CSV table of C-alpha atoms in Angstrom, one decimal:
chain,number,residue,atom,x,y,z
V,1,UNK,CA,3.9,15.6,21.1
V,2,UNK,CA,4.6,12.2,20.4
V,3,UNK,CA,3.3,10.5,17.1
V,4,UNK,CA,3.3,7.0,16.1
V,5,UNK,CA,2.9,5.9,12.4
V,6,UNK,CA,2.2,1.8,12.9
V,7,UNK,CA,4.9,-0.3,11.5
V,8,UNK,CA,7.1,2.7,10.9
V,9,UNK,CA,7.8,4.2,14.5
V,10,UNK,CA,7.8,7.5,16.7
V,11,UNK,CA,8.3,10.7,15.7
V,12,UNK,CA,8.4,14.0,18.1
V,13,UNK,CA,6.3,17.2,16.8
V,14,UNK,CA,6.4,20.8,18.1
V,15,UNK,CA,3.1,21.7,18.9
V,16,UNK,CA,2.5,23.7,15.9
V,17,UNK,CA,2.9,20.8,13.6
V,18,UNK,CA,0.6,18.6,15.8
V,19,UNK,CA,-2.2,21.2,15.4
V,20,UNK,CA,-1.8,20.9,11.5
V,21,UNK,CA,-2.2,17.1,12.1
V,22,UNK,CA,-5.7,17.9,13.7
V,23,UNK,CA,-7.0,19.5,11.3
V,24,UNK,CA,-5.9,17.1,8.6
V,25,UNK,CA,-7.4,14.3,10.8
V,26,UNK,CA,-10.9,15.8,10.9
V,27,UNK,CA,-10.7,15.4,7.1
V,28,UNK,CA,-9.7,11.7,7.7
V,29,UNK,CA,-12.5,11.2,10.0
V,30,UNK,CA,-14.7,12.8,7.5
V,31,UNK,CA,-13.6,10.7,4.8
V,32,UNK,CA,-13.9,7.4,7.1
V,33,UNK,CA,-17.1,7.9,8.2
V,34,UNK,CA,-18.3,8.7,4.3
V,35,UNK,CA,-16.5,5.9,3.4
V,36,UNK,CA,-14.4,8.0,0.4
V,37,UNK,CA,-12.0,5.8,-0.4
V,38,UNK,CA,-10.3,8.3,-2.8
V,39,UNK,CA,-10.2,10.9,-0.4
V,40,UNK,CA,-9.2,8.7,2.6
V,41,UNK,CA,-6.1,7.4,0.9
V,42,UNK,CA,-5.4,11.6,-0.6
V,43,UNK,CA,-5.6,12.4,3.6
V,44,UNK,CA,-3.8,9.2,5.0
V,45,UNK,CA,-0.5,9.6,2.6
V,46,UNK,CA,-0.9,14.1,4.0
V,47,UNK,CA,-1.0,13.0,7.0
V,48,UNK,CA,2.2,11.0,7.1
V,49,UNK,CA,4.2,12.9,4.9
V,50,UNK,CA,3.8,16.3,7.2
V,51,UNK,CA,4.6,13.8,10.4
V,52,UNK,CA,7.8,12.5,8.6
V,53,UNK,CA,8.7,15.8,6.9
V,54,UNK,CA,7.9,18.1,10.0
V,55,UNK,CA,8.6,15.8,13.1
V,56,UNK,CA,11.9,13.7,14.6
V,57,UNK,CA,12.3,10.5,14.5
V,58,UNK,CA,13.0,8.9,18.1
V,59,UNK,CA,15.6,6.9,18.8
V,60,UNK,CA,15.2,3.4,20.0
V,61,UNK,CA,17.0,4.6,23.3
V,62,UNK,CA,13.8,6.7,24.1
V,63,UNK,CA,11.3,4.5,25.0
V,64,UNK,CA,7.8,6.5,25.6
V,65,UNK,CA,4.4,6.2,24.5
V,66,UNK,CA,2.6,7.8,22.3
V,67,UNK,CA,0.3,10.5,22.0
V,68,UNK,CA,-1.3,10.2,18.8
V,69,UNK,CA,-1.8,7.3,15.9
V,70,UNK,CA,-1.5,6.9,12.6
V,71,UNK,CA,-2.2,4.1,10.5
V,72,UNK,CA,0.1,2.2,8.7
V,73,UNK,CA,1.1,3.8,5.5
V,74,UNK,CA,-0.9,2.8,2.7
V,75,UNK,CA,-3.0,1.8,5.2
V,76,UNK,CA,-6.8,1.4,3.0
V,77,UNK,CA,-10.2,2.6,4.1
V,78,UNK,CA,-11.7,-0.8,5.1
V,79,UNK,CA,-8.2,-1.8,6.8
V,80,UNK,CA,-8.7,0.9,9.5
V,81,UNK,CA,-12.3,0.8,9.7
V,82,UNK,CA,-11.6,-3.1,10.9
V,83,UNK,CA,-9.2,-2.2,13.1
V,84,UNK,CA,-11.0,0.4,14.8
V,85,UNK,CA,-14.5,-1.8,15.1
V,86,UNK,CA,-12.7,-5.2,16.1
V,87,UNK,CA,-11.0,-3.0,18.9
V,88,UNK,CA,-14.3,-2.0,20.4
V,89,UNK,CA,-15.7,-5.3,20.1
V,90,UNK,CA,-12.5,-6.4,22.1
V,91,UNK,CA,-13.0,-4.0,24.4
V,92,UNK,CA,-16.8,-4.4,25.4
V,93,UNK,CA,-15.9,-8.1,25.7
V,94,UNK,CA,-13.0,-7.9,27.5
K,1,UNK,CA,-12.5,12.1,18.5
K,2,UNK,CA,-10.3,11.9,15.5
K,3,UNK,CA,-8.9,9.3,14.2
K,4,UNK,CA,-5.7,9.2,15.4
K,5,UNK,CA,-6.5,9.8,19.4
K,6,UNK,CA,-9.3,6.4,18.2
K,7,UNK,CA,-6.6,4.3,17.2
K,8,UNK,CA,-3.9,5.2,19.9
K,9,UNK,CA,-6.7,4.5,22.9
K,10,UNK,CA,-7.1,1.0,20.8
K,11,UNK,CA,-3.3,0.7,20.4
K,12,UNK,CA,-2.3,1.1,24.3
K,13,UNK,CA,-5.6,-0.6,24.8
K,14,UNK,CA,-4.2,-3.9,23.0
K,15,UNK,CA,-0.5,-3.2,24.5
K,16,UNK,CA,-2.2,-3.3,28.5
K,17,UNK,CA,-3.3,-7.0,27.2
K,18,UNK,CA,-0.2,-7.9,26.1
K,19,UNK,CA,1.5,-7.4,29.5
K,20,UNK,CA,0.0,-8.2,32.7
K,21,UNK,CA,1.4,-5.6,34.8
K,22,UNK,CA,3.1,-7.1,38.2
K,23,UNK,CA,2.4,-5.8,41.4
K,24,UNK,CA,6.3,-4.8,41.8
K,25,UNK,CA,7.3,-2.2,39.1
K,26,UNK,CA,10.5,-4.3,38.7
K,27,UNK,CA,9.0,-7.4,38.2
K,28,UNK,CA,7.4,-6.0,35.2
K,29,UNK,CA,10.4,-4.5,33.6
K,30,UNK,CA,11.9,-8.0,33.4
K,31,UNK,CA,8.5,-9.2,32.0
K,32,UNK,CA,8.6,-7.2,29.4
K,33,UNK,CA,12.2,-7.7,28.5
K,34,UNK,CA,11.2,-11.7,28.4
K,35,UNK,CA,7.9,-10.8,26.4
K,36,UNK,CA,10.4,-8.5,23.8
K,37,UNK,CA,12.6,-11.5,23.4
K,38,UNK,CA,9.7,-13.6,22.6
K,39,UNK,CA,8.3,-11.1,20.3
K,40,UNK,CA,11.6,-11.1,18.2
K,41,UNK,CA,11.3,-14.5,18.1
K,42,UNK,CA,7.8,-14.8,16.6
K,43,UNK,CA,8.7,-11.8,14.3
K,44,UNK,CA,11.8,-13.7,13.1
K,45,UNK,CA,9.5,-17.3,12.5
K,46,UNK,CA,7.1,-14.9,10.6
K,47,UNK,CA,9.5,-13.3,8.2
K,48,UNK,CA,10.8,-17.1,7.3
K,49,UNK,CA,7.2,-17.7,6.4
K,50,UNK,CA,7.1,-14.9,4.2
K,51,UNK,CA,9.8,-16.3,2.2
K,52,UNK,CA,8.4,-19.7,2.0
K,53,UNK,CA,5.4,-18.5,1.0
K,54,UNK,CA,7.0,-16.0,-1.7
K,55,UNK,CA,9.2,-19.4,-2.9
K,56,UNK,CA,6.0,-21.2,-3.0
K,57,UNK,CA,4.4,-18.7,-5.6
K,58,UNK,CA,7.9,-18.9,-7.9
K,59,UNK,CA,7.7,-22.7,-7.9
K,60,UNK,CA,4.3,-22.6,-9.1
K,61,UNK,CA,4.4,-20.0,-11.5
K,62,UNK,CA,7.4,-22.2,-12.8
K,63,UNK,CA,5.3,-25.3,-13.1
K,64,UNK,CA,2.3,-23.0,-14.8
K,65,UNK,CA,4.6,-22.2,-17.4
K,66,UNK,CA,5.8,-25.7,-18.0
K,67,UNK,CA,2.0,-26.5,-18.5
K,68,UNK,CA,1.4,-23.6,-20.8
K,69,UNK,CA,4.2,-24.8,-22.8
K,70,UNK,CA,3.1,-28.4,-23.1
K,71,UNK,CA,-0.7,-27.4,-23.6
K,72,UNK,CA,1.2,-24.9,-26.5
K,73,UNK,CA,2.4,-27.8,-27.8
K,74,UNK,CA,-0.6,-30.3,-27.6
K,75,UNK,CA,-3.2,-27.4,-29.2
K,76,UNK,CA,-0.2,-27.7,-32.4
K,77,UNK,CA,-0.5,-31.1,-32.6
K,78,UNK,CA,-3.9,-31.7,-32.4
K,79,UNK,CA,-4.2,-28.7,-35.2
K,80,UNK,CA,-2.1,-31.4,-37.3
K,81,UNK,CA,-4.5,-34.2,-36.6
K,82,UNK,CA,-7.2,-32.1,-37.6
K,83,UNK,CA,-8.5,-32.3,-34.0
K,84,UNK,CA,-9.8,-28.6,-33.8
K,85,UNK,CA,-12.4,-29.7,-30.6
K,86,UNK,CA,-8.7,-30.7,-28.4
K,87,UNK,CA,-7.0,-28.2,-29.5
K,88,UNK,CA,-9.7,-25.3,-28.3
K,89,UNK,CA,-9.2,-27.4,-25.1
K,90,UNK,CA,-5.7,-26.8,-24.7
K,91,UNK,CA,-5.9,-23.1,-25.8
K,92,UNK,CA,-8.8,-22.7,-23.4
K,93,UNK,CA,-6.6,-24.3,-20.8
K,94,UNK,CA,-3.8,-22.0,-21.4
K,95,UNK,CA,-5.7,-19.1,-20.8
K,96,UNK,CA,-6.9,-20.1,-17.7
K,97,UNK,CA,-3.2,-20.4,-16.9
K,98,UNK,CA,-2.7,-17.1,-17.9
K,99,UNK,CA,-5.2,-15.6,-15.6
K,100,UNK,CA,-3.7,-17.4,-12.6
K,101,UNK,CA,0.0,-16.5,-13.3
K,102,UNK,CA,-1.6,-12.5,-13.3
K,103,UNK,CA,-2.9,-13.4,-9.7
K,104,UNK,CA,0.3,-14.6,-8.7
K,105,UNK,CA,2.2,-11.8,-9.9
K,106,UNK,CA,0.3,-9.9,-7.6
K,107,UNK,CA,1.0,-11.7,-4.4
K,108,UNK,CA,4.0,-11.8,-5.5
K,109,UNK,CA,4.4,-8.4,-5.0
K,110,UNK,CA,2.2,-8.1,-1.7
K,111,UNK,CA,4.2,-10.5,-0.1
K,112,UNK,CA,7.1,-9.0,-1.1
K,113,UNK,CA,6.1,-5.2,0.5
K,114,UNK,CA,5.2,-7.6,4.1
K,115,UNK,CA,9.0,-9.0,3.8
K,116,UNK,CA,10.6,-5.8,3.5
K,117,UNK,CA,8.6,-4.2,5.9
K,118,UNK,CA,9.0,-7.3,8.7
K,119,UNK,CA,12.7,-6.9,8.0
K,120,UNK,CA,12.5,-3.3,8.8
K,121,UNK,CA,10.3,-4.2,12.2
K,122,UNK,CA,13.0,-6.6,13.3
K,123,UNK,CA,15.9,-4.3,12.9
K,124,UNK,CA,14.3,-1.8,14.8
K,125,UNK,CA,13.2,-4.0,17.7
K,126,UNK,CA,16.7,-5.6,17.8
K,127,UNK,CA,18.2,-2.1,18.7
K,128,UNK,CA,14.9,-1.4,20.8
K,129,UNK,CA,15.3,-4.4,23.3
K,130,UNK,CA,18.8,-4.1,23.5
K,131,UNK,CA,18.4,-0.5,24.7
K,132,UNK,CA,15.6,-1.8,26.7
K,133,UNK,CA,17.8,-3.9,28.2
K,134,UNK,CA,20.7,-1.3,29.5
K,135,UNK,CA,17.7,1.0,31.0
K,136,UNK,CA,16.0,-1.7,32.7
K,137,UNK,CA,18.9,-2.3,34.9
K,138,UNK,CA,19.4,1.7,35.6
K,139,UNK,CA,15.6,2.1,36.6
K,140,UNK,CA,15.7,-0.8,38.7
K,141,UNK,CA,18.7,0.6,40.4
K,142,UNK,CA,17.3,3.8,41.5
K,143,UNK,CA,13.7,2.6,42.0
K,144,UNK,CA,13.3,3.8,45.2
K,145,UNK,CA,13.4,7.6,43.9
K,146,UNK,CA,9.4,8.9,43.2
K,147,UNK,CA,10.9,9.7,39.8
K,148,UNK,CA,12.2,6.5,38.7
K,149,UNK,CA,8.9,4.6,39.6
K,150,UNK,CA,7.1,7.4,37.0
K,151,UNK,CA,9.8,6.8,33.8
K,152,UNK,CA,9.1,2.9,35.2
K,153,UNK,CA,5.5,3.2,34.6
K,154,UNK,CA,6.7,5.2,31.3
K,155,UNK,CA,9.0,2.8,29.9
K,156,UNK,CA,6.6,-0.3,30.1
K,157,UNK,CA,3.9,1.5,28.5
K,158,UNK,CA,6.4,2.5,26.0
K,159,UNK,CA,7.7,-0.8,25.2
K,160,UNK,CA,4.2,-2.4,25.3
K,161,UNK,CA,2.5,0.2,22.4
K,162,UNK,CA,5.9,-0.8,20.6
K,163,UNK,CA,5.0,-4.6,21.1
K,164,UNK,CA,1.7,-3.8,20.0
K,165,UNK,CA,2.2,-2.4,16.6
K,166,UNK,CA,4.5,-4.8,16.0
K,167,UNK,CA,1.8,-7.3,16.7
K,168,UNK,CA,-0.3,-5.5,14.4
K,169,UNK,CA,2.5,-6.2,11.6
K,170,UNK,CA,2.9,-9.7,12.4
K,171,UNK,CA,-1.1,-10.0,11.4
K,172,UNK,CA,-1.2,-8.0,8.1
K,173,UNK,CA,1.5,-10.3,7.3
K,174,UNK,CA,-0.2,-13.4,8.1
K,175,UNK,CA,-3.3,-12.3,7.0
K,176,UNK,CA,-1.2,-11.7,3.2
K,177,UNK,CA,0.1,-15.5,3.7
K,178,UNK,CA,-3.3,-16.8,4.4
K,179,UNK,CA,-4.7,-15.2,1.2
K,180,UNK,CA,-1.6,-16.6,-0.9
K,181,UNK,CA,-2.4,-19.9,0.8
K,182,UNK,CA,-5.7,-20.1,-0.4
K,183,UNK,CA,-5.1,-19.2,-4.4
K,184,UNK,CA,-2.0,-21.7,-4.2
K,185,UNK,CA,-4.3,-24.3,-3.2
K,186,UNK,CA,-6.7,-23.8,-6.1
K,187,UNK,CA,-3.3,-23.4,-8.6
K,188,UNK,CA,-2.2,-26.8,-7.1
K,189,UNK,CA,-5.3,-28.2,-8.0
K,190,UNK,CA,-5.3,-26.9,-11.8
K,191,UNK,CA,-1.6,-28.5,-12.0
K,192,UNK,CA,-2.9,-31.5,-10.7
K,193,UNK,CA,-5.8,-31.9,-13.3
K,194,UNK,CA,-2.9,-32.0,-15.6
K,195,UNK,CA,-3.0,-31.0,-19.3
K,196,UNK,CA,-4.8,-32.8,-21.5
K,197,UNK,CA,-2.8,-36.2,-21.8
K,198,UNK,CA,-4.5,-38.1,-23.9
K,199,UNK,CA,-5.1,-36.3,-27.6
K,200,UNK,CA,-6.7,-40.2,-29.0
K,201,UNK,CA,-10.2,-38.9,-28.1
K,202,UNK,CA,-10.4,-40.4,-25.0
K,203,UNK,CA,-11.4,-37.5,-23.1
K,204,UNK,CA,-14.9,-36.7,-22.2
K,205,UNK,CA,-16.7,-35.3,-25.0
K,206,UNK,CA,-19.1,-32.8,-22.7
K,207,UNK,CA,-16.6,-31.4,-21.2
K,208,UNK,CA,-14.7,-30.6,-24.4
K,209,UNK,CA,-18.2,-29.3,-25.6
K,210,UNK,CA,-18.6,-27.3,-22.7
K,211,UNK,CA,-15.1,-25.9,-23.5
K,212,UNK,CA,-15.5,-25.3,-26.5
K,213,UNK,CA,-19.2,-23.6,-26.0
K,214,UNK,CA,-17.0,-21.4,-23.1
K,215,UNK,CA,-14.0,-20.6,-25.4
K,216,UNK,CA,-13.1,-17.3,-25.7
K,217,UNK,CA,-12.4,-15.0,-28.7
K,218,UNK,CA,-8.6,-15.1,-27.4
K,219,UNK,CA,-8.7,-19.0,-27.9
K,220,UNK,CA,-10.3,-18.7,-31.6
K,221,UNK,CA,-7.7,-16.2,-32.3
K,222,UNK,CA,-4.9,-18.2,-31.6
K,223,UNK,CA,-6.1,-21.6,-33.2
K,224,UNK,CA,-6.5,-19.9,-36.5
K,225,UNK,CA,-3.3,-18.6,-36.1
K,226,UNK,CA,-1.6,-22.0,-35.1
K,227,UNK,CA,-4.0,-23.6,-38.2
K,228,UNK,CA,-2.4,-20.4,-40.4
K,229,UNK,CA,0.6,-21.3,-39.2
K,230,UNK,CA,0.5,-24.8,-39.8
K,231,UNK,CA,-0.7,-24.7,-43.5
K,232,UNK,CA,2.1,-22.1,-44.3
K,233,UNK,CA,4.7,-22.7,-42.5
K,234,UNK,CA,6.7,-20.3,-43.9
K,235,UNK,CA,4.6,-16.9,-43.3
K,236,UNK,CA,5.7,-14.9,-41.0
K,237,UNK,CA,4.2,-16.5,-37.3
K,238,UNK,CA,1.4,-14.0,-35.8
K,239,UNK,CA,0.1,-13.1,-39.3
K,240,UNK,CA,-3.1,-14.5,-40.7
K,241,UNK,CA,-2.9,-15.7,-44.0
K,242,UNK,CA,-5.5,-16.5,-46.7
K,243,UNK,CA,-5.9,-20.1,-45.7
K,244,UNK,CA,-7.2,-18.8,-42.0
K,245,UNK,CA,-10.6,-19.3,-42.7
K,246,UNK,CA,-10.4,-23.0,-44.5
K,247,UNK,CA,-10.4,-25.8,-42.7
K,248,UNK,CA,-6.9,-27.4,-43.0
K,249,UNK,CA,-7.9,-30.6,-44.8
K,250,UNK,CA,-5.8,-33.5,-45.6
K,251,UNK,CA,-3.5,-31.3,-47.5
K,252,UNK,CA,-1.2,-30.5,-45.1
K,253,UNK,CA,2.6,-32.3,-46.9
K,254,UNK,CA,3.8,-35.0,-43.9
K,255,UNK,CA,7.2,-33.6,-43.8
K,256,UNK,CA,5.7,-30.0,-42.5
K,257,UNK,CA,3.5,-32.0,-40.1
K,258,UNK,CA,6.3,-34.1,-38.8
K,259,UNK,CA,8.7,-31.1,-38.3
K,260,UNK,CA,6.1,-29.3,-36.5
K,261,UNK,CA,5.3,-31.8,-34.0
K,262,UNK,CA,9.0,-32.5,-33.6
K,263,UNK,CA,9.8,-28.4,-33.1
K,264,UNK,CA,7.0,-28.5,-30.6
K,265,UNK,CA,7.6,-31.0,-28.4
K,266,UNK,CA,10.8,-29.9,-27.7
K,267,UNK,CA,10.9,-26.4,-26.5
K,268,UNK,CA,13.4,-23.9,-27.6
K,269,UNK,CA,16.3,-22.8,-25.1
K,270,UNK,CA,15.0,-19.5,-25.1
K,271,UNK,CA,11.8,-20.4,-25.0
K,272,UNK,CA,10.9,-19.4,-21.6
K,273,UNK,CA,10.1,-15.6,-21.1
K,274,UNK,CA,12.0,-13.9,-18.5
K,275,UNK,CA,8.8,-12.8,-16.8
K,276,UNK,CA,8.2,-16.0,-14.8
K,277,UNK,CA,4.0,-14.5,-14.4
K,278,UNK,CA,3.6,-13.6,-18.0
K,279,UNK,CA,3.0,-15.6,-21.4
K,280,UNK,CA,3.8,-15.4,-24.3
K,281,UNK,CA,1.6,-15.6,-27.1
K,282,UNK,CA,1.2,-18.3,-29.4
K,283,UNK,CA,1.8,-16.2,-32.6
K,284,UNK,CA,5.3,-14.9,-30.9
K,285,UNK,CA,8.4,-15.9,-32.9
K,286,UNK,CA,11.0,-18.5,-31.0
C-alpha cells in the first residue's frame, strides 16, 4: 500500500501497518466530524508518525500514485475540513 | 469513508485537472514533463516570495524599534517639561508598537516553516522530473507492449498527484504571504502616522484625551517610573522612589534636565536588544 503524507511524499506499507492506519483514521474521522480540535491534532501527528516509522519512503525514481492520504503534518482541524469541502464544491461544479 | 481514502479521491481528483490527458499516451508523457518544468518554475518564484516577504517583516520590525526608541525618548522629555498628557501619548504609542512587533514575531516564524518546507518541495521535484525525464523516453520506446501503455497510464497519474500536492504547498504558502501582507500594511500605516513630532502642544487635544482616557496600567507604570527616574536621577532605574506619587514640579535642577534630554536623544550603542520583535522596558538599565 501506497501512502502519501502532502508536502512530505510516498511511503510503501505492508498491509499490516495499513490496517493500523484504518483504524487510527476512523478516530480522525471521528474527531473531524466532532470538530475536537485536541483530539484531531493527538490523531493527525499518530497517524504520521506510524506511516514514517513503519513504512518506506519511495524514491523519486518510482513514480506511482497513491493509495491513501494524509494531510500535511501539522495540518489543523479547519485546514482539512476546507480542503475536503472546497473539493466537493469543485467537483459538483466541475 | 475515512479520511484519508476522502482526501486521496480529492487529491487525484485535482491532479486529472491539472493535466488534460492526450489522446496518444505519448503525447501526454511529454505534457507532463513540460507541465513539471513549469511547476518548478512557479515553485522556485514562490519560494523568492517567501523571502521577500520574510525581509519585509525584518525591515519593519527594524523601523518599529527605531520608533519605540524615539517615542522612549519623547515620553522623557515631555516628563521634563512637565508635559504628563504627551508623554502618556508616547508611552501609549509604544505599546501599541509592542503589540505589533509580537504579531510579527509570529509570521515571522510561519513564514519561515513555508520556506523550509518549499525548499524541501523543490529538492524533491528537482530529482522527481529528472527521473521523470529518463523513464519517459524508456516508456515511449516500448509503447507498443500492453504492459508499457499500463505503467504509461501509471506514471502520469503518478506525476500528476505529485504536481498536485505540490500545488497544494504552493497555496498554504501564499495563503501565509497574503496574511503577512495584510498586518504589514496596517504596520506601514502606524510608521507612517509617525511619532508624535511636535511636543509644543500642537497636537490635537481630543485625541491626547482619548489617549490618555485609553491608557493602560502598563503606560502609568512606566511614566511614574520615567517621572521617578527623572527626579532622582541617581536611584537605581526600574525602582520607584518616594517622589513617585508627586508631581515633579519646577524643582527638577536644569543640569539633570539637560543631561537627560541629551542622554535620550541619542541612543546608546547597545541600546538596541538583540531580539529585533521584543522591547525593552523603560525602567531597563542602558
Amino acid at each position: 500500500m501506497i501512502v502519501r503524507i502532502l508536502g512530505d511524499g510516498q511511503y510503501e506499507l505492508d498491509e499490516a501497518a495499513a490496517e493500523r492506519l484504518g483504524q487510527l483514521d476512523v478516530e480522525l474521522n471521528t474527531a473531524l466530524e466532532a470538530g475536537d480540535e485536541g483530539t484531531f491534532d493527538a490523531v493527525l501527528a499518530m497517524l504520521v508518525e506510524a506511516v514514517r516509522s513503519t513504512g518506506s519512503r519511495l524514491g523519486t525514481d518510482r513514480i506511482v500514485p497513491s493509495g491513501l492520504t494524509l494531510p500535511h503534518e501539522g495540518a489543523t482541524l479547519g485546514e482539512v475540513a476546507e480542503l475536503l469541502n472546497s473539493s466537493d464544491a469543485d467537483q459538483t461544479a466541475g | 469513508m475515512g479520511v484519508m481514502k476522502r482526501l486521496t479521491n480529492i487529491v487525484q481528483a485535482k491532479a486529472n485537472k491539472v493535466l488534460d490527458k492526450a489522446e496518444d499516451p505519448r503525447e501526454t508523457l511529454d505534457l507532463s514533463y513540460e507541465k513539471q518544468l513549469e511547476q518548478l518554475q512557479q515553485v522556485r518564484r514562490g519560494l523568492a516570495d517567501v523571502a521577500t516577504a520574510k525581509k519585509r517583516i525584518e525591515l519593519q520590525a527594524q523601523q518599529l524599534q527605531q520608533a519605540a526608541t524615539k517615542l522612549q525618548d519623547q515620553a522623557r522629555q515631555a516628563v521634563t517639561q512637565n508635559r504628563e498628557d504627551l508623554a502618556t501619548q508616547a508611552l501609549t504609542r509604544r505599546e501599541g508598537i509592542a503589540g505589533q512587533l509580537a504579531g510579527l514575531k509570529t509570521q515571522h516564524d510561519q513564514l519561515a516553516q513555508q520556506q523550509e518546507r518549499l525548499e524541501a518541495t523543490t529538492q524533491q521535484l528537482q530529482a522527481r522530473v529528472e527521473a521523470f525525464r529518463t523513464q519517459k523516453e524508456t516508456l515511449k520506446a516500448s509503447y507498443t507492449a500492453a504492459e508499457a501503455q499500463t505503467k504509461i497510464g501509471e506514471a502520469v497519474s503518478g506525476i500528476s498527484e505529485s504536481m498536485s500536492d505540490t500545488g497544494l504547498a504552493m497555496t498554504r504558502a501564499q495563503d501565509k504571504i497574503a496574511q503577512m501582507q495584510a498586518r504589514a500594511g496596517a504596520v506601514d500605516e502606524l510608521l507612517a502616522s509617525g511619532t508624535l513630532t511636535d511636543l509644543s502642544g500642537s497636537s490635537d487635544p481630543l485625541q491626547a484625551e482619548l489617549d490618555k482616557a485609553s491608557s493602560s496600567g502598563a503606560v502609568e507604570l512606566q511614566l511614574a517610573q520615567l517621572k521617578s527616574e527623572l527626579a532622582t536621577p541617581d536611584a537605581p532605574s526600574g525602582e520607584l522612589g518616594a517622589g513617585a506619587e508627586e508631581p515633579v514640579d519646577g524643582e527638577v535642577v536644569p543640569d539633570a534636565a539637560a543631561s537627560s534630554a541629551t542622554a535620550g536623544s541619542i541612543p546608546a550603542p547597545g541600546a538596541s536588544p538583540a531580539d529585533p520583535f521584543s522591547l525593552d522596558g523603560p525602567g531597563a538599565p542602558s
